[in-house]
PDB file of C-alpha atoms in Angstrom:
ATOM      1  CA  MET B   1      -1.056 -28.239  22.546  1.00 54.00           C
ATOM      2  CA  ALA B   2      -3.396 -25.383  23.259  1.00 71.00           C
ATOM      3  CA  LYS B   3      -3.716 -22.675  20.718  1.00 88.00           C
ATOM      4  CA  ARG B   4      -1.975 -19.511  21.548  1.00 96.00           C
ATOM      5  CA  PHE B   5      -4.229 -17.447  19.282  1.00 98.00           C
ATOM      6  CA  GLU B   6      -8.141 -18.041  18.649  1.00 98.00           C
ATOM      7  CA  LEU B   7      -8.490 -15.451  16.056  1.00 98.00           C
ATOM      8  CA  LEU B   8      -6.378 -14.942  12.965  1.00 98.00           C
ATOM      9  CA  VAL B   9      -6.968 -11.783  11.072  1.00 98.00           C
ATOM     10  CA  PHE B  10      -5.542 -11.552   7.351  1.00 98.00           C
ATOM     11  CA  ASP B  11      -4.896  -8.552   5.270  1.00 98.00           C
ATOM     12  CA  TRP B  12      -6.092  -9.181   1.812  1.00 97.00           C
ATOM     13  CA  ASP B  13      -4.129  -7.357  -0.913  1.00 96.00           C
ATOM     14  CA  GLY B  14      -0.534  -8.522  -1.049  1.00 95.00           C
ATOM     15  CA  THR B  15      -0.845 -10.995   1.858  1.00 97.00           C
ATOM     16  CA  LEU B  16      -3.519 -13.477   0.351  1.00 98.00           C
ATOM     17  CA  LEU B  17      -3.893 -11.986  -3.171  1.00 97.00           C
ATOM     18  CA  ASP B  18      -0.980 -11.218  -5.119  1.00 96.00           C
ATOM     19  CA  SER B  19      -2.105  -7.873  -6.347  1.00 94.00           C
ATOM     20  CA  ALA B  20       0.461  -5.309  -5.331  1.00 92.00           C
ATOM     21  CA  ALA B  21       1.860  -4.933  -8.861  1.00 92.00           C
ATOM     22  CA  ALA B  22      -1.631  -4.601 -10.312  1.00 94.00           C
ATOM     23  CA  ILE B  23      -2.475  -1.535  -7.662  1.00 94.00           C
ATOM     24  CA  VAL B  24       0.618   0.116  -8.389  1.00 94.00           C
ATOM     25  CA  GLU B  25      -0.072  -0.093 -12.102  1.00 96.00           C
ATOM     26  CA  ALA B  26      -3.690   1.136 -11.790  1.00 96.00           C
ATOM     27  CA  ILE B  27      -2.385   4.097  -9.805  1.00 96.00           C
ATOM     28  CA  THR B  28      -0.062   4.891 -12.819  1.00 96.00           C
ATOM     29  CA  ALA B  29      -2.552   4.585 -15.431  1.00 97.00           C
ATOM     30  CA  ALA B  30      -5.002   6.738 -13.495  1.00 97.00           C
ATOM     31  CA  CYS B  31      -2.410   9.438 -13.386  1.00 97.00           C
ATOM     32  CA  GLY B  32      -1.832   9.024 -17.048  1.00 97.00           C
ATOM     33  CA  ASP B  33      -5.492   9.616 -17.873  1.00 97.00           C
ATOM     34  CA  LEU B  34      -5.539  12.965 -15.843  1.00 95.00           C
ATOM     35  CA  GLY B  35      -2.074  13.921 -17.489  1.00 96.00           C
ATOM     36  CA  LEU B  36      -0.172  13.746 -14.026  1.00 95.00           C
ATOM     37  CA  PRO B  37       3.174  12.367 -13.279  1.00 95.00           C
ATOM     38  CA  PRO B  38       2.869   9.196 -11.549  1.00 95.00           C
ATOM     39  CA  PRO B  39       4.452   8.653  -8.158  1.00 95.00           C
ATOM     40  CA  PRO B  40       7.541   6.873  -7.837  1.00 93.00           C
ATOM     41  CA  ALA B  41       6.768   3.118  -7.644  1.00 90.00           C
ATOM     42  CA  GLU B  42       8.167   2.776  -4.148  1.00 91.00           C
ATOM     43  CA  ARG B  43       5.788   5.449  -2.781  1.00 93.00           C
ATOM     44  CA  ALA B  44       2.706   3.808  -4.684  1.00 94.00           C
ATOM     45  CA  ARG B  45       3.580   0.427  -3.077  1.00 93.00           C
ATOM     46  CA  HIS B  46       3.859   2.104   0.222  1.00 93.00           C
ATOM     47  CA  VAL B  47       0.070   3.255   0.212  1.00 92.00           C
ATOM     48  CA  ILE B  48      -1.151  -0.152  -0.331  1.00 92.00           C
ATOM     49  CA  GLY B  49      -3.347  -1.312   2.390  1.00 91.00           C
ATOM     50  CA  MET B  50      -4.860   2.032   3.155  1.00 93.00           C
ATOM     51  CA  GLY B  51      -8.382   2.876   2.223  1.00 92.00           C
ATOM     52  CA  LEU B  52      -8.345   4.185  -1.288  1.00 91.00           C
ATOM     53  CA  HIS B  53      -8.951   7.819  -1.060  1.00 91.00           C
ATOM     54  CA  GLU B  54      -6.360   7.747   1.912  1.00 92.00           C
ATOM     55  CA  ALA B  55      -3.891   6.165  -0.149  1.00 94.00           C
ATOM     56  CA  LEU B  56      -4.127   8.395  -3.235  1.00 93.00           C
ATOM     57  CA  ARG B  57      -3.840  11.430  -1.177  1.00 93.00           C
ATOM     58  CA  HIS B  58      -0.561   9.963   0.202  1.00 92.00           C
ATOM     59  CA  ALA B  59       0.563   8.948  -3.313  1.00 94.00           C
ATOM     60  CA  LEU B  60      -0.127  12.443  -4.794  1.00 95.00           C
ATOM     61  CA  PRO B  61      -0.076  14.690  -1.906  1.00 94.00           C
ATOM     62  CA  GLU B  62       0.467  17.765  -4.295  1.00 92.00           C
ATOM     63  CA  LEU B  63      -2.967  17.168  -6.057  1.00 93.00           C
ATOM     64  CA  PRO B  64      -5.608  19.670  -5.456  1.00 94.00           C
ATOM     65  CA  GLU B  65      -8.531  18.290  -3.699  1.00 93.00           C
ATOM     66  CA  SER B  66     -10.963  18.837  -6.178  1.00 94.00           C
ATOM     67  CA  ARG B  67      -9.216  16.330  -8.502  1.00 95.00           C
ATOM     68  CA  TYR B  68      -9.157  13.250  -6.141  1.00 95.00           C
ATOM     69  CA  PRO B  69     -12.699  12.078  -6.989  1.00 95.00           C
ATOM     70  CA  GLN B  70     -11.767  11.867 -10.588  1.00 96.00           C
ATOM     71  CA  LEU B  71      -8.363  10.132  -9.856  1.00 96.00           C
ATOM     72  CA  VAL B  72     -10.361   7.475  -7.504  1.00 95.00           C
ATOM     73  CA  GLU B  73     -12.726   6.999 -10.507  1.00 96.00           C
ATOM     74  CA  ARG B  74      -9.809   6.423 -13.094  1.00 96.00           C
ATOM     75  CA  TYR B  75      -7.888   3.953 -10.597  1.00 95.00           C
ATOM     76  CA  ARG B  76     -11.154   1.977 -10.050  1.00 94.00           C
ATOM     77  CA  HIS B  77     -11.573   1.688 -13.698  1.00 95.00           C
ATOM     78  CA  HIS B  78      -8.039   0.464 -14.428  1.00 96.00           C
ATOM     79  CA  TYR B  79      -8.075  -1.923 -11.240  1.00 94.00           C
ATOM     80  CA  LEU B  80     -11.447  -3.339 -12.120  1.00 91.00           C
ATOM     81  CA  ALA B  81     -10.763  -3.952 -15.775  1.00 93.00           C
ATOM     82  CA  ARG B  82      -8.228  -6.839 -14.590  1.00 89.00           C
ATOM     83  CA  ASP B  83      -9.285  -7.677 -10.969  1.00 86.00           C
ATOM     84  CA  HIS B  84     -10.623 -10.885 -12.305  1.00 87.00           C
ATOM     85  CA  GLU B  85      -7.302 -11.865 -13.567  1.00 91.00           C
ATOM     86  CA  LEU B  86      -5.636 -11.660 -10.150  1.00 94.00           C
ATOM     87  CA  GLN B  87      -4.913 -14.949  -8.353  1.00 96.00           C
ATOM     88  CA  LEU B  88      -4.278 -15.865  -4.710  1.00 97.00           C
ATOM     89  CA  PHE B  89      -0.772 -16.731  -3.768  1.00 97.00           C
ATOM     90  CA  ALA B  90       0.063 -20.142  -4.486  1.00 96.00           C
ATOM     91  CA  GLY B  91      -0.856 -22.310  -1.310  1.00 97.00           C
ATOM     92  CA  VAL B  92      -3.281 -19.781   0.252  1.00 98.00           C
ATOM     93  CA  ALA B  93      -6.475 -21.510  -0.415  1.00 98.00           C
ATOM     94  CA  GLU B  94      -4.946 -24.578   1.225  1.00 98.00           C
ATOM     95  CA  LEU B  95      -3.668 -22.648   4.202  1.00 98.00           C
ATOM     96  CA  ILE B  96      -6.966 -21.051   4.824  1.00 98.00           C
ATOM     97  CA  ALA B  97      -8.853 -24.567   4.483  1.00 98.00           C
ATOM     98  CA  GLU B  98      -6.366 -25.903   7.015  1.00 98.00           C
ATOM     99  CA  LEU B  99      -6.561 -23.112   9.435  1.00 98.00           C
ATOM    100  CA  SER B 100     -10.310 -23.200   9.361  1.00 98.00           C
ATOM    101  CA  ALA B 101     -10.262 -27.054   9.935  1.00 97.00           C
ATOM    102  CA  GLY B 102      -8.084 -26.484  12.860  1.00 96.00           C
ATOM    103  CA  GLY B 103     -10.620 -24.533  14.559  1.00 96.00           C
ATOM    104  CA  PHE B 104      -9.221 -20.992  14.108  1.00 98.00           C
ATOM    105  CA  LEU B 105     -11.560 -18.132  13.719  1.00 98.00           C
ATOM    106  CA  LEU B 106     -10.744 -16.279  10.685  1.00 98.00           C
ATOM    107  CA  ALA B 107     -11.141 -12.836   9.609  1.00 98.00           C
ATOM    108  CA  VAL B 108     -10.122 -10.182   7.080  1.00 98.00           C
ATOM    109  CA  ALA B 109      -9.163  -6.505   7.612  1.00 98.00           C
ATOM    110  CA  THR B 110      -8.449  -4.855   4.336  1.00 97.00           C
ATOM    111  CA  GLY B 111      -8.222  -1.464   2.669  1.00 95.00           C
ATOM    112  CA  LYS B 112     -10.485  -2.651  -0.045  1.00 95.00           C
ATOM    113  CA  SER B 113     -14.228  -1.414  -0.108  1.00 93.00           C
ATOM    114  CA  ARG B 114     -16.857  -3.767   0.856  1.00 96.00           C
ATOM    115  CA  LEU B 115     -17.982  -4.261  -2.611  1.00 94.00           C
ATOM    116  CA  GLY B 116     -14.381  -5.108  -3.643  1.00 93.00           C
ATOM    117  CA  LEU B 117     -13.768  -7.481  -0.654  1.00 96.00           C
ATOM    118  CA  ASP B 118     -17.137  -9.259  -1.264  1.00 96.00           C
ATOM    119  CA  ARG B 119     -16.197  -9.607  -5.087  1.00 94.00           C
ATOM    120  CA  ALA B 120     -12.704 -11.072  -4.187  1.00 95.00           C
ATOM    121  CA  LEU B 121     -14.146 -13.434  -1.703  1.00 97.00           C
ATOM    122  CA  ARG B 122     -16.676 -14.786  -4.204  1.00 96.00           C
ATOM    123  CA  HIS B 123     -14.052 -15.169  -6.851  1.00 95.00           C
ATOM    124  CA  SER B 124     -11.493 -16.793  -4.748  1.00 96.00           C
ATOM    125  CA  GLY B 125     -14.023 -19.050  -3.033  1.00 97.00           C
ATOM    126  CA  LEU B 126     -12.662 -18.112   0.146  1.00 98.00           C
ATOM    127  CA  GLY B 127     -15.709 -16.716   1.654  1.00 97.00           C
ATOM    128  CA  PRO B 128     -17.128 -19.422   3.650  1.00 98.00           C
ATOM    129  CA  PHE B 129     -13.906 -19.665   5.696  1.00 98.00           C
ATOM    130  CA  PHE B 130     -14.021 -16.167   7.167  1.00 98.00           C
ATOM    131  CA  HIS B 131     -16.279 -15.415  10.068  1.00 98.00           C
ATOM    132  CA  ALA B 132     -16.076 -11.643   9.922  1.00 98.00           C
ATOM    133  CA  SER B 133     -14.410  -8.908   7.936  1.00 98.00           C
ATOM    134  CA  ARG B 134     -13.789  -5.096   8.011  1.00 98.00           C
ATOM    135  CA  CYS B 135     -13.135  -2.716   5.017  1.00 97.00           C
ATOM    136  CA  ALA B 136     -11.863   0.613   4.542  1.00 95.00           C
ATOM    137  CA  ASP B 137     -15.384   2.209   3.670  1.00 95.00           C
ATOM    138  CA  GLU B 138     -16.744   0.788   6.931  1.00 96.00           C
ATOM    139  CA  CYS B 139     -13.977   2.088   9.392  1.00 96.00           C
ATOM    140  CA  PHE B 140     -11.133   4.454   9.728  1.00 96.00           C
ATOM    141  CA  SER B 141      -8.324   3.523   7.335  1.00 94.00           C
ATOM    142  CA  LYS B 142      -5.132   1.475   8.645  1.00 96.00           C
ATOM    143  CA  PRO B 143      -3.183   2.126  10.921  1.00 97.00           C
ATOM    144  CA  HIS B 144      -6.214   3.203  12.994  1.00 97.00           C
ATOM    145  CA  PRO B 145      -7.269   0.047  15.169  1.00 98.00           C
ATOM    146  CA  GLN B 146     -10.949   0.371  14.433  1.00 98.00           C
ATOM    147  CA  MET B 147     -11.052  -2.433  12.157  1.00 98.00           C
ATOM    148  CA  LEU B 148      -9.390  -4.869  14.564  1.00 98.00           C
ATOM    149  CA  GLU B 149     -11.359  -3.435  17.485  1.00 98.00           C
ATOM    150  CA  GLU B 150     -14.706  -4.188  15.855  1.00 98.00           C
ATOM    151  CA  LEU B 151     -13.620  -7.643  14.920  1.00 98.00           C
ATOM    152  CA  LEU B 152     -12.513  -8.393  18.492  1.00 98.00           C
ATOM    153  CA  ASP B 153     -15.909  -7.158  19.676  1.00 98.00           C
ATOM    154  CA  GLU B 154     -17.907  -8.995  17.057  1.00 98.00           C
ATOM    155  CA  LEU B 155     -16.238 -12.220  17.701  1.00 98.00           C
ATOM    156  CA  ALA B 156     -15.724 -11.964  21.516  1.00 98.00           C
ATOM    157  CA  VAL B 157     -11.992 -12.430  21.217  1.00 98.00           C
ATOM    158  CA  ALA B 158      -9.533 -10.719  23.626  1.00 98.00           C
ATOM    159  CA  GLY B 159      -6.848  -8.689  22.091  1.00 98.00           C
ATOM    160  CA  GLU B 160      -4.000 -11.058  23.351  1.00 97.00           C
ATOM    161  CA  ARG B 161      -5.742 -14.138  21.583  1.00 98.00           C
ATOM    162  CA  ALA B 162      -5.718 -12.382  18.158  1.00 98.00           C
ATOM    163  CA  LEU B 163      -2.970 -12.369  15.462  1.00 98.00           C
ATOM    164  CA  MET B 164      -2.736  -9.773  12.769  1.00 98.00           C
ATOM    165  CA  ILE B 165      -1.187 -11.002   9.722  1.00 98.00           C
ATOM    166  CA  GLY B 166      -0.096  -8.475   6.872  1.00 98.00           C
ATOM    167  CA  ASP B 167       2.414  -7.293   4.298  1.00 96.00           C
ATOM    168  CA  THR B 168       2.596  -3.589   5.071  1.00 96.00           C
ATOM    169  CA  THR B 169       3.698  -1.345   8.059  1.00 97.00           C
ATOM    170  CA  HIS B 170       0.008  -0.126   8.034  1.00 96.00           C
ATOM    171  CA  ASP B 171      -1.248  -3.713   9.141  1.00 98.00           C
ATOM    172  CA  LEU B 172       1.519  -3.937  11.754  1.00 98.00           C
ATOM    173  CA  GLN B 173       0.780  -0.357  13.269  1.00 98.00           C
ATOM    174  CA  MET B 174      -2.698  -1.245  13.193  1.00 98.00           C
ATOM    175  CA  ALA B 175      -2.296  -4.295  15.210  1.00 98.00           C
ATOM    176  CA  ARG B 176       0.034  -2.246  17.749  1.00 98.00           C
ATOM    177  CA  ASN B 177      -2.496   0.428  18.212  1.00 98.00           C
ATOM    178  CA  ALA B 178      -5.041  -2.278  18.905  1.00 98.00           C
ATOM    179  CA  GLY B 179      -2.863  -4.142  21.412  1.00 98.00           C
ATOM    180  CA  VAL B 180      -2.804  -7.205  19.111  1.00 98.00           C
ATOM    181  CA  ALA B 181       0.226  -9.182  17.962  1.00 98.00           C
ATOM    182  CA  ALA B 182       1.308  -9.144  14.486  1.00 98.00           C
ATOM    183  CA  LEU B 183       2.879 -11.398  11.794  1.00 98.00           C
ATOM    184  CA  ALA B 184       4.544  -9.837   8.668  1.00 98.00           C
ATOM    185  CA  VAL B 185       5.046 -11.322   5.643  1.00 98.00           C
ATOM    186  CA  ALA B 186       7.636 -10.046   3.187  1.00 96.00           C
ATOM    187  CA  TYR B 187       6.258 -11.211  -0.230  1.00 96.00           C
ATOM    188  CA  GLY B 188       3.904  -8.114  -0.548  1.00 93.00           C
ATOM    189  CA  ALA B 189       3.935  -4.584  -0.838  1.00 92.00           C
ATOM    190  CA  HIS B 190       6.566  -3.272   1.730  1.00 95.00           C
ATOM    191  CA  PRO B 191      10.261  -4.050   2.076  1.00 94.00           C
ATOM    192  CA  VAL B 192      11.557  -6.320   4.700  1.00 96.00           C
ATOM    193  CA  ALA B 193      13.554  -3.395   6.517  1.00 96.00           C
ATOM    194  CA  ALA B 194      10.307  -1.431   6.998  1.00 96.00           C
ATOM    195  CA  LEU B 195       8.434  -4.533   8.264  1.00 97.00           C
ATOM    196  CA  ASP B 196      11.198  -5.606  10.629  1.00 97.00           C
ATOM    197  CA  ALA B 197      11.399  -1.895  12.116  1.00 97.00           C
ATOM    198  CA  MET B 198       7.829  -2.687  13.547  1.00 97.00           C
ATOM    199  CA  GLN B 199       8.870  -5.472  15.410  1.00 97.00           C
ATOM    200  CA  PRO B 200       6.405  -8.249  14.458  1.00 98.00           C
ATOM    201  CA  LEU B 201       6.661 -11.733  16.211  1.00 98.00           C
ATOM    202  CA  ALA B 202       8.245 -12.749  12.982  1.00 98.00           C
ATOM    203  CA  CYS B 203       8.725 -11.812   9.246  1.00 98.00           C
ATOM    204  CA  VAL B 204       8.413 -14.796   7.071  1.00 98.00           C
ATOM    205  CA  GLN B 205       9.691 -14.573   3.409  1.00 96.00           C
ATOM    206  CA  GLU B 206       7.187 -16.667   1.490  1.00 96.00           C
ATOM    207  CA  LEU B 207       3.888 -18.649   2.048  1.00 96.00           C
ATOM    208  CA  ALA B 208       5.358 -21.812   2.863  1.00 96.00           C
ATOM    209  CA  GLU B 209       7.173 -20.357   5.941  1.00 97.00           C
ATOM    210  CA  LEU B 210       3.938 -18.622   6.813  1.00 98.00           C
ATOM    211  CA  THR B 211       2.485 -21.976   6.916  1.00 97.00           C
ATOM    212  CA  ALA B 212       4.907 -23.433   9.058  1.00 97.00           C
ATOM    213  CA  TRP B 213       5.075 -20.602  11.506  1.00 98.00           C
ATOM    214  CA  LEU B 214       1.405 -20.845  11.938  1.00 97.00           C
ATOM    215  CA  ARG B 215       1.489 -24.707  12.326  1.00 96.00           C
ATOM    216  CA  THR B 216       3.957 -24.247  15.140  1.00 96.00           C
ATOM    217  CA  HIS B 217       3.521 -20.959  16.822  1.00 96.00           C
ATOM    218  CA  ALA B 218      -0.349 -20.108  16.476  1.00 95.00           C
TER     219      ALA B 218
END
């Protein structure tokens, strides 16, 4: 059977890497360092997937602009202190290897920095499977479509032949803005109701369901 999609673009945090809780904890700890009340956990989870500066501005919109650089520094300190402990969701490595062997082009579109993604790709061992990637310090933050548009151009794939896979409404809105189909995963940062409201092709509840969907629909 002919493939529906040629290119599969994955978000990283909360989609491939089990990192949502660590991100929320790093935001909370950074606020503590600066003597600031942390944002509610729901708001902190909502900003996952954005570029770091944009995420912290959304998480703490009342903070004076001059204090964001210090907040960014403290966030990075706390996140990097434990990012080597974070693990891929169980089954991710096998799924990515299977998709690669099946002839799909694979890419990453992430709110991480280039330095952070490169470190994560090395640590996870997944780097060799991905043909291209875009990060938040190279493009406009999600949900702007630039990341997807540049990946489509680099890999010479038409928008209708690409699929964005992510755990946040930022991923799904980015796909919509780029004219690309989207698949939501509900085991990451954003709640199912918010994901469903974006009308993705499907919203899968666990990695086994994602694997099954890609085998039969991609």
